[in-house]
């Protein structure tokens, strides 16, 4: 039997029929079932019957042959650096446990997404091999340095393969840490490549097209709808994952997306930013000089007050460099918590206020509670998203002389201009 043959496998009184797929796992067979899903079956104790030979064309690249990693260079195409940090888009199924595991390097992504061929020249590198819930500020610093090196080496754009759970934090971090003359596009996948509903191909293709476009910004490129019609380009500091599993889980909060990438146009265009349209202002390619400021003050916490919270829950905040409060409404906390925040500020901690609300901005001048917070020294963050505010404060504490002032100013598109019709 060979990969591509249709087989029937009986194991543990269960019968499965499907196409035998290539795998480097010596302990498991991998079958592609009729519905499109892959299933792993322990070889030991399995009774395998050949039903039909060569019903599925399996190329050498799918088997992970040595030739699969060779990437030809075409001087007429732009060069896109594929930087992998792991995540579902760069994942496969561990058939020993049934779990999705981050295993692929950037060149494996090219093998897994052949639709990327002919769009650009690719350079691949791995910064981390993690699921994004394990992301750390130290990896952000490694990522920023890797992106800088790729751009310095001549990349016309960078695509960062990243898990979706913390993608918004990493995109925000790169927005502050890097001044870039080329697009930096984060993309990922809500569903792994072995699932028929996987979004990895469309997201990767659209991200590469965006990376060859004119907007020298940090962006997130993900599905715009549950269907395979277009991807949305979100600004790295204004994006949020708003659904646990939908393919269109990411949304721009507090504004409009930067643009879209039409998938049909991207598939037919094969390069030259096919299908990319921008609807928001952006920094044009080549306008900024490449620069990196990747120092971070990592002792910063994001806290969320809720009714009934014991003030002692914030005892661990003593000595922190900074605290972002995700307050209620316009930016409030229970009045019993205000003295605690005042103590932190008097001890040298920068405390800044955001809101639990998805839309609108903090304004602590409306109610007595808000005014008491301002009197205590709490800084308002406008309509900056709480997660973005945490990353911003980590960066501002390490790179600005007055981080309190920086938190109230727009540095990377995270804070919209305040409208004050009464002035």
PDB file of C-alpha atoms in Angstrom, residues 111-298:
ATOM      1  CA  UNK A 111       4.090  22.913   1.272  1.00  0.00           C
ATOM      2  CA  UNK A 112       0.760  23.028   3.088  1.00  0.00           C
ATOM      3  CA  UNK A 113      -0.488  26.033   1.065  1.00  0.00           C
ATOM      4  CA  UNK A 114       0.630  25.472  -2.554  1.00  0.00           C
ATOM      5  CA  UNK A 115      -1.607  28.384  -3.559  1.00  0.00           C
ATOM      6  CA  UNK A 116       1.185  30.674  -2.341  1.00  0.00           C
ATOM      7  CA  UNK A 117       3.412  29.572  -5.220  1.00  0.00           C
ATOM      8  CA  UNK A 118       4.082  32.186  -7.894  1.00  0.00           C
ATOM      9  CA  UNK A 119       3.008  35.157  -5.770  1.00  0.00           C
ATOM     10  CA  UNK A 120       6.379  36.052  -4.333  1.00  0.00           C
ATOM     11  CA  UNK A 121       9.823  34.790  -3.492  1.00  0.00           C
ATOM     12  CA  UNK A 122       9.771  33.479   0.050  1.00  0.00           C
ATOM     13  CA  UNK A 123      12.249  33.411   2.860  1.00  0.00           C
ATOM     14  CA  UNK A 124      11.195  31.393   5.890  1.00  0.00           C
ATOM     15  CA  UNK A 125      12.353  31.516   9.473  1.00  0.00           C
ATOM     16  CA  UNK A 126      11.047  30.255  12.790  1.00  0.00           C
ATOM     17  CA  UNK A 127      11.097  32.602  15.781  1.00  0.00           C
ATOM     18  CA  UNK A 128       9.087  30.317  18.061  1.00  0.00           C
ATOM     19  CA  UNK A 129       7.214  27.031  17.839  1.00  0.00           C
ATOM     20  CA  UNK A 130       4.408  27.651  20.309  1.00  0.00           C
ATOM     21  CA  UNK A 131       0.675  27.876  20.580  1.00  0.00           C
ATOM     22  CA  UNK A 132      -0.039  31.543  21.111  1.00  0.00           C
ATOM     23  CA  UNK A 133      -1.417  31.205  24.625  1.00  0.00           C
ATOM     24  CA  UNK A 134       2.240  30.650  25.513  1.00  0.00           C
ATOM     25  CA  UNK A 135       3.408  33.954  23.997  1.00  0.00           C
ATOM     26  CA  UNK A 136       5.766  36.091  26.116  1.00  0.00           C
ATOM     27  CA  UNK A 137       7.249  39.597  25.883  1.00  0.00           C
ATOM     28  CA  UNK A 138      10.657  38.002  25.345  1.00  0.00           C
ATOM     29  CA  UNK A 139       9.343  36.321  22.191  1.00  0.00           C
ATOM     30  CA  UNK A 140       7.954  39.692  21.050  1.00  0.00           C
ATOM     31  CA  UNK A 141      11.474  41.052  21.281  1.00  0.00           C
ATOM     32  CA  UNK A 142      12.842  38.114  19.292  1.00  0.00           C
ATOM     33  CA  UNK A 143      10.083  38.585  16.729  1.00  0.00           C
ATOM     34  CA  UNK A 144      10.781  42.295  16.328  1.00  0.00           C
ATOM     35  CA  UNK A 145      14.468  41.592  15.787  1.00  0.00           C
ATOM     36  CA  UNK A 146      13.695  38.860  13.246  1.00  0.00           C
ATOM     37  CA  UNK A 147      11.381  41.180  11.316  1.00  0.00           C
ATOM     38  CA  UNK A 148      14.006  43.920  11.373  1.00  0.00           C
ATOM     39  CA  UNK A 149      16.619  41.524  10.008  1.00  0.00           C
ATOM     40  CA  UNK A 150      14.304  40.335   7.227  1.00  0.00           C
ATOM     41  CA  UNK A 151      13.470  43.872   6.127  1.00  0.00           C
ATOM     42  CA  UNK A 152      17.121  44.890   6.325  1.00  0.00           C
ATOM     43  CA  UNK A 153      17.977  41.900   4.130  1.00  0.00           C
ATOM     44  CA  UNK A 154      15.614  43.131   1.439  1.00  0.00           C
ATOM     45  CA  UNK A 155      12.172  41.701   2.170  1.00  0.00           C
ATOM     46  CA  UNK A 156       9.435  43.688   0.415  1.00  0.00           C
ATOM     47  CA  UNK A 157       6.938  42.591   3.030  1.00  0.00           C
ATOM     48  CA  UNK A 158       6.651  40.356   6.073  1.00  0.00           C
ATOM     49  CA  UNK A 159       3.930  37.838   6.926  1.00  0.00           C
ATOM     50  CA  UNK A 160       3.883  36.651  10.534  1.00  0.00           C
ATOM     51  CA  UNK A 161       2.244  33.259  11.057  1.00  0.00           C
ATOM     52  CA  UNK A 162       0.738  33.449  14.548  1.00  0.00           C
ATOM     53  CA  UNK A 163      -1.820  31.717  16.718  1.00  0.00           C
ATOM     54  CA  UNK A 164      -5.078  33.616  16.998  1.00  0.00           C
ATOM     55  CA  UNK A 165      -5.480  33.616  20.793  1.00  0.00           C
ATOM     56  CA  UNK A 166      -2.924  36.371  21.427  1.00  0.00           C
ATOM     57  CA  UNK A 167      -2.379  37.707  17.908  1.00  0.00           C
ATOM     58  CA  UNK A 168      -3.832  41.105  18.824  1.00  0.00           C
ATOM     59  CA  UNK A 169      -1.245  41.542  21.587  1.00  0.00           C
ATOM     60  CA  UNK A 170       1.667  40.649  19.331  1.00  0.00           C
ATOM     61  CA  UNK A 171       0.440  42.879  16.519  1.00  0.00           C
ATOM     62  CA  UNK A 172       0.192  45.762  18.981  1.00  0.00           C
ATOM     63  CA  UNK A 173       3.691  45.040  20.272  1.00  0.00           C
ATOM     64  CA  UNK A 174       5.175  45.183  16.763  1.00  0.00           C
ATOM     65  CA  UNK A 175       3.272  48.415  16.103  1.00  0.00           C
ATOM     66  CA  UNK A 176       5.160  50.127  18.930  1.00  0.00           C
ATOM     67  CA  UNK A 177       8.511  48.359  18.614  1.00  0.00           C
ATOM     68  CA  UNK A 178       9.079  48.848  14.883  1.00  0.00           C
ATOM     69  CA  UNK A 179       9.083  51.719  12.414  1.00  0.00           C
ATOM     70  CA  UNK A 180       8.687  49.906   9.123  1.00  0.00           C
ATOM     71  CA  UNK A 181       9.098  50.888   5.456  1.00  0.00           C
ATOM     72  CA  UNK A 182       7.161  47.771   4.308  1.00  0.00           C
ATOM     73  CA  UNK A 183       3.936  45.993   5.301  1.00  0.00           C
ATOM     74  CA  UNK A 184       4.019  43.654   8.304  1.00  0.00           C
ATOM     75  CA  UNK A 185       0.968  41.376   8.132  1.00  0.00           C
ATOM     76  CA  UNK A 186      -0.112  38.996  10.876  1.00  0.00           C
ATOM     77  CA  UNK A 187      -2.282  36.081   9.900  1.00  0.00           C
ATOM     78  CA  UNK A 188      -3.415  32.832  11.428  1.00  0.00           C
ATOM     79  CA  UNK A 189      -6.059  30.165  11.229  1.00  0.00           C
ATOM     80  CA  UNK A 190      -9.057  29.408  13.387  1.00  0.00           C
ATOM     81  CA  UNK A 191      -9.179  25.827  12.126  1.00  0.00           C
ATOM     82  CA  UNK A 192      -6.318  23.462  11.351  1.00  0.00           C
ATOM     83  CA  UNK A 193      -5.444  22.429   7.815  1.00  0.00           C
ATOM     84  CA  UNK A 194      -6.868  18.902   8.141  1.00  0.00           C
ATOM     85  CA  UNK A 195     -10.407  20.265   8.562  1.00  0.00           C
ATOM     86  CA  UNK A 196     -12.556  20.899   5.463  1.00  0.00           C
ATOM     87  CA  UNK A 197     -13.554  24.264   6.908  1.00  0.00           C
ATOM     88  CA  UNK A 198      -9.960  25.387   7.464  1.00  0.00           C
ATOM     89  CA  UNK A 199      -9.312  29.053   6.772  1.00  0.00           C
ATOM     90  CA  UNK A 200      -5.539  28.688   6.467  1.00  0.00           C
ATOM     91  CA  UNK A 201      -5.277  28.868   2.652  1.00  0.00           C
ATOM     92  CA  UNK A 202      -7.388  31.985   2.152  1.00  0.00           C
ATOM     93  CA  UNK A 203      -5.837  33.819   5.084  1.00  0.00           C
ATOM     94  CA  UNK A 204      -2.297  33.012   3.927  1.00  0.00           C
ATOM     95  CA  UNK A 205      -2.937  34.001   0.311  1.00  0.00           C
ATOM     96  CA  UNK A 206      -4.601  37.277   1.288  1.00  0.00           C
ATOM     97  CA  UNK A 207      -1.853  38.067   3.795  1.00  0.00           C
ATOM     98  CA  UNK A 208       0.853  37.636   1.150  1.00  0.00           C
ATOM     99  CA  UNK A 209      -1.032  39.929  -1.214  1.00  0.00           C
ATOM    100  CA  UNK A 210      -1.353  42.529   1.559  1.00  0.00           C
ATOM    101  CA  UNK A 211       2.377  42.190   2.264  1.00  0.00           C
ATOM    102  CA  UNK A 212       3.114  43.230  -1.317  1.00  0.00           C
ATOM    103  CA  UNK A 213       0.736  46.219  -1.156  1.00  0.00           C
ATOM    104  CA  UNK A 214       1.526  49.874  -0.403  1.00  0.00           C
ATOM    105  CA  UNK A 215       0.547  50.179   3.272  1.00  0.00           C
ATOM    106  CA  UNK A 216       3.676  50.114   5.437  1.00  0.00           C
ATOM    107  CA  UNK A 217       1.714  49.318   8.572  1.00  0.00           C
ATOM    108  CA  UNK A 218       1.375  46.471  11.061  1.00  0.00           C
ATOM    109  CA  UNK A 219      -1.872  44.740  10.119  1.00  0.00           C
ATOM    110  CA  UNK A 220      -3.878  41.635  10.935  1.00  0.00           C
ATOM    111  CA  UNK A 221      -5.356  39.783   7.938  1.00  0.00           C
ATOM    112  CA  UNK A 222      -8.202  37.371   8.709  1.00  0.00           C
ATOM    113  CA  UNK A 223     -11.559  36.259   7.267  1.00  0.00           C
ATOM    114  CA  UNK A 224     -14.136  39.027   6.866  1.00  0.00           C
ATOM    115  CA  UNK A 225     -17.151  36.677   6.848  1.00  0.00           C
ATOM    116  CA  UNK A 226     -17.719  32.983   7.576  1.00  0.00           C
ATOM    117  CA  UNK A 227     -17.459  32.381   3.806  1.00  0.00           C
ATOM    118  CA  UNK A 228     -14.372  32.347   1.598  1.00  0.00           C
ATOM    119  CA  UNK A 229     -15.053  35.688  -0.065  1.00  0.00           C
ATOM    120  CA  UNK A 230     -12.669  38.260   1.406  1.00  0.00           C
ATOM    121  CA  UNK A 231     -10.255  38.982   4.221  1.00  0.00           C
ATOM    122  CA  UNK A 232     -10.220  42.137   6.314  1.00  0.00           C
ATOM    123  CA  UNK A 233      -7.086  44.139   7.093  1.00  0.00           C
ATOM    124  CA  UNK A 234      -7.182  45.396  10.676  1.00  0.00           C
ATOM    125  CA  UNK A 235      -4.807  47.936  12.203  1.00  0.00           C
ATOM    126  CA  UNK A 236      -2.542  46.138  14.660  1.00  0.00           C
ATOM    127  CA  UNK A 237      -3.513  48.332  17.612  1.00  0.00           C
ATOM    128  CA  UNK A 238      -7.279  48.375  17.058  1.00  0.00           C
ATOM    129  CA  UNK A 239      -8.047  44.718  16.415  1.00  0.00           C
ATOM    130  CA  UNK A 240      -9.686  42.258  18.788  1.00  0.00           C
ATOM    131  CA  UNK A 241     -10.601  38.580  18.603  1.00  0.00           C
ATOM    132  CA  UNK A 242     -14.328  38.681  19.292  1.00  0.00           C
ATOM    133  CA  UNK A 243     -15.313  35.053  18.801  1.00  0.00           C
ATOM    134  CA  UNK A 244     -13.771  31.835  20.057  1.00  0.00           C
ATOM    135  CA  UNK A 245     -14.098  29.769  16.873  1.00  0.00           C
ATOM    136  CA  UNK A 246     -15.735  31.574  13.938  1.00  0.00           C
ATOM    137  CA  UNK A 247     -13.530  32.117  10.932  1.00  0.00           C
ATOM    138  CA  UNK A 248     -14.386  35.827  10.990  1.00  0.00           C
ATOM    139  CA  UNK A 249     -13.502  36.133  14.673  1.00  0.00           C
ATOM    140  CA  UNK A 250     -11.430  39.314  14.377  1.00  0.00           C
ATOM    141  CA  UNK A 251     -12.909  42.808  14.242  1.00  0.00           C
ATOM    142  CA  UNK A 252     -11.674  46.362  14.237  1.00  0.00           C
ATOM    143  CA  UNK A 253     -12.994  48.014  17.406  1.00  0.00           C
ATOM    144  CA  UNK A 254     -13.674  51.738  17.639  1.00  0.00           C
ATOM    145  CA  UNK A 255     -13.241  52.438  13.935  1.00  0.00           C
ATOM    146  CA  UNK A 256     -13.276  50.987  10.461  1.00  0.00           C
ATOM    147  CA  UNK A 257     -10.877  48.339   9.116  1.00  0.00           C
ATOM    148  CA  UNK A 258      -7.918  49.521   7.065  1.00  0.00           C
ATOM    149  CA  UNK A 259      -9.029  47.586   4.007  1.00  0.00           C
ATOM    150  CA  UNK A 260      -9.981  44.280   2.442  1.00  0.00           C
ATOM    151  CA  UNK A 261      -8.496  41.600   0.204  1.00  0.00           C
ATOM    152  CA  UNK A 262     -10.905  40.023  -2.281  1.00  0.00           C
ATOM    153  CA  UNK A 263     -10.084  36.317  -2.403  1.00  0.00           C
ATOM    154  CA  UNK A 264     -11.224  35.659  -5.979  1.00  0.00           C
ATOM    155  CA  UNK A 265      -9.156  38.588  -7.231  1.00  0.00           C
ATOM    156  CA  UNK A 266      -6.206  37.451  -5.149  1.00  0.00           C
ATOM    157  CA  UNK A 267      -6.398  33.905  -6.537  1.00  0.00           C
ATOM    158  CA  UNK A 268      -6.539  35.135 -10.116  1.00  0.00           C
ATOM    159  CA  UNK A 269      -4.063  37.976  -9.714  1.00  0.00           C
ATOM    160  CA  UNK A 270      -1.030  36.051  -8.471  1.00  0.00           C
ATOM    161  CA  UNK A 271       0.893  38.985  -7.026  1.00  0.00           C
ATOM    162  CA  UNK A 272       1.035  42.778  -7.378  1.00  0.00           C
ATOM    163  CA  UNK A 273      -1.251  43.168  -4.346  1.00  0.00           C
ATOM    164  CA  UNK A 274      -4.122  41.546  -6.225  1.00  0.00           C
ATOM    165  CA  UNK A 275      -7.517  42.205  -4.661  1.00  0.00           C
ATOM    166  CA  UNK A 276      -6.194  44.597  -1.997  1.00  0.00           C
ATOM    167  CA  UNK A 277      -8.218  47.756  -1.403  1.00  0.00           C
ATOM    168  CA  UNK A 278      -7.627  50.280   1.377  1.00  0.00           C
ATOM    169  CA  UNK A 279     -10.401  52.395   2.885  1.00  0.00           C
ATOM    170  CA  UNK A 280      -8.456  54.071   5.704  1.00  0.00           C
ATOM    171  CA  UNK A 281      -5.385  56.255   5.836  1.00  0.00           C
ATOM    172  CA  UNK A 282      -2.029  54.505   6.000  1.00  0.00           C
ATOM    173  CA  UNK A 283       1.687  55.187   5.868  1.00  0.00           C
ATOM    174  CA  UNK A 284       2.874  54.540   2.290  1.00  0.00           C
ATOM    175  CA  UNK A 285       5.582  52.019   1.523  1.00  0.00           C
ATOM    176  CA  UNK A 286       9.066  53.498   1.889  1.00  0.00           C
ATOM    177  CA  UNK A 287       8.021  56.620   3.805  1.00  0.00           C
ATOM    178  CA  UNK A 288       9.372  55.441   7.178  1.00  0.00           C
ATOM    179  CA  UNK A 289      12.980  54.479   7.828  1.00  0.00           C
ATOM    180  CA  UNK A 290      13.473  51.086   9.426  1.00  0.00           C
ATOM    181  CA  UNK A 291      13.993  51.408  13.190  1.00  0.00           C
ATOM    182  CA  UNK A 292      13.543  49.188  16.218  1.00  0.00           C
ATOM    183  CA  UNK A 293      12.959  50.059  19.867  1.00  0.00           C
ATOM    184  CA  UNK A 294      12.222  46.752  21.502  1.00  0.00           C
ATOM    185  CA  UNK A 295      12.891  47.434  25.187  1.00  0.00           C
ATOM    186  CA  UNK A 296       9.920  46.533  27.366  1.00  0.00           C
ATOM    187  CA  UNK A 297       9.063  46.997  31.042  1.00  0.00           C
ATOM    188  CA  UNK A 298       7.485  43.619  31.558  1.00  0.00           C
TER     189      UNK A 298
END
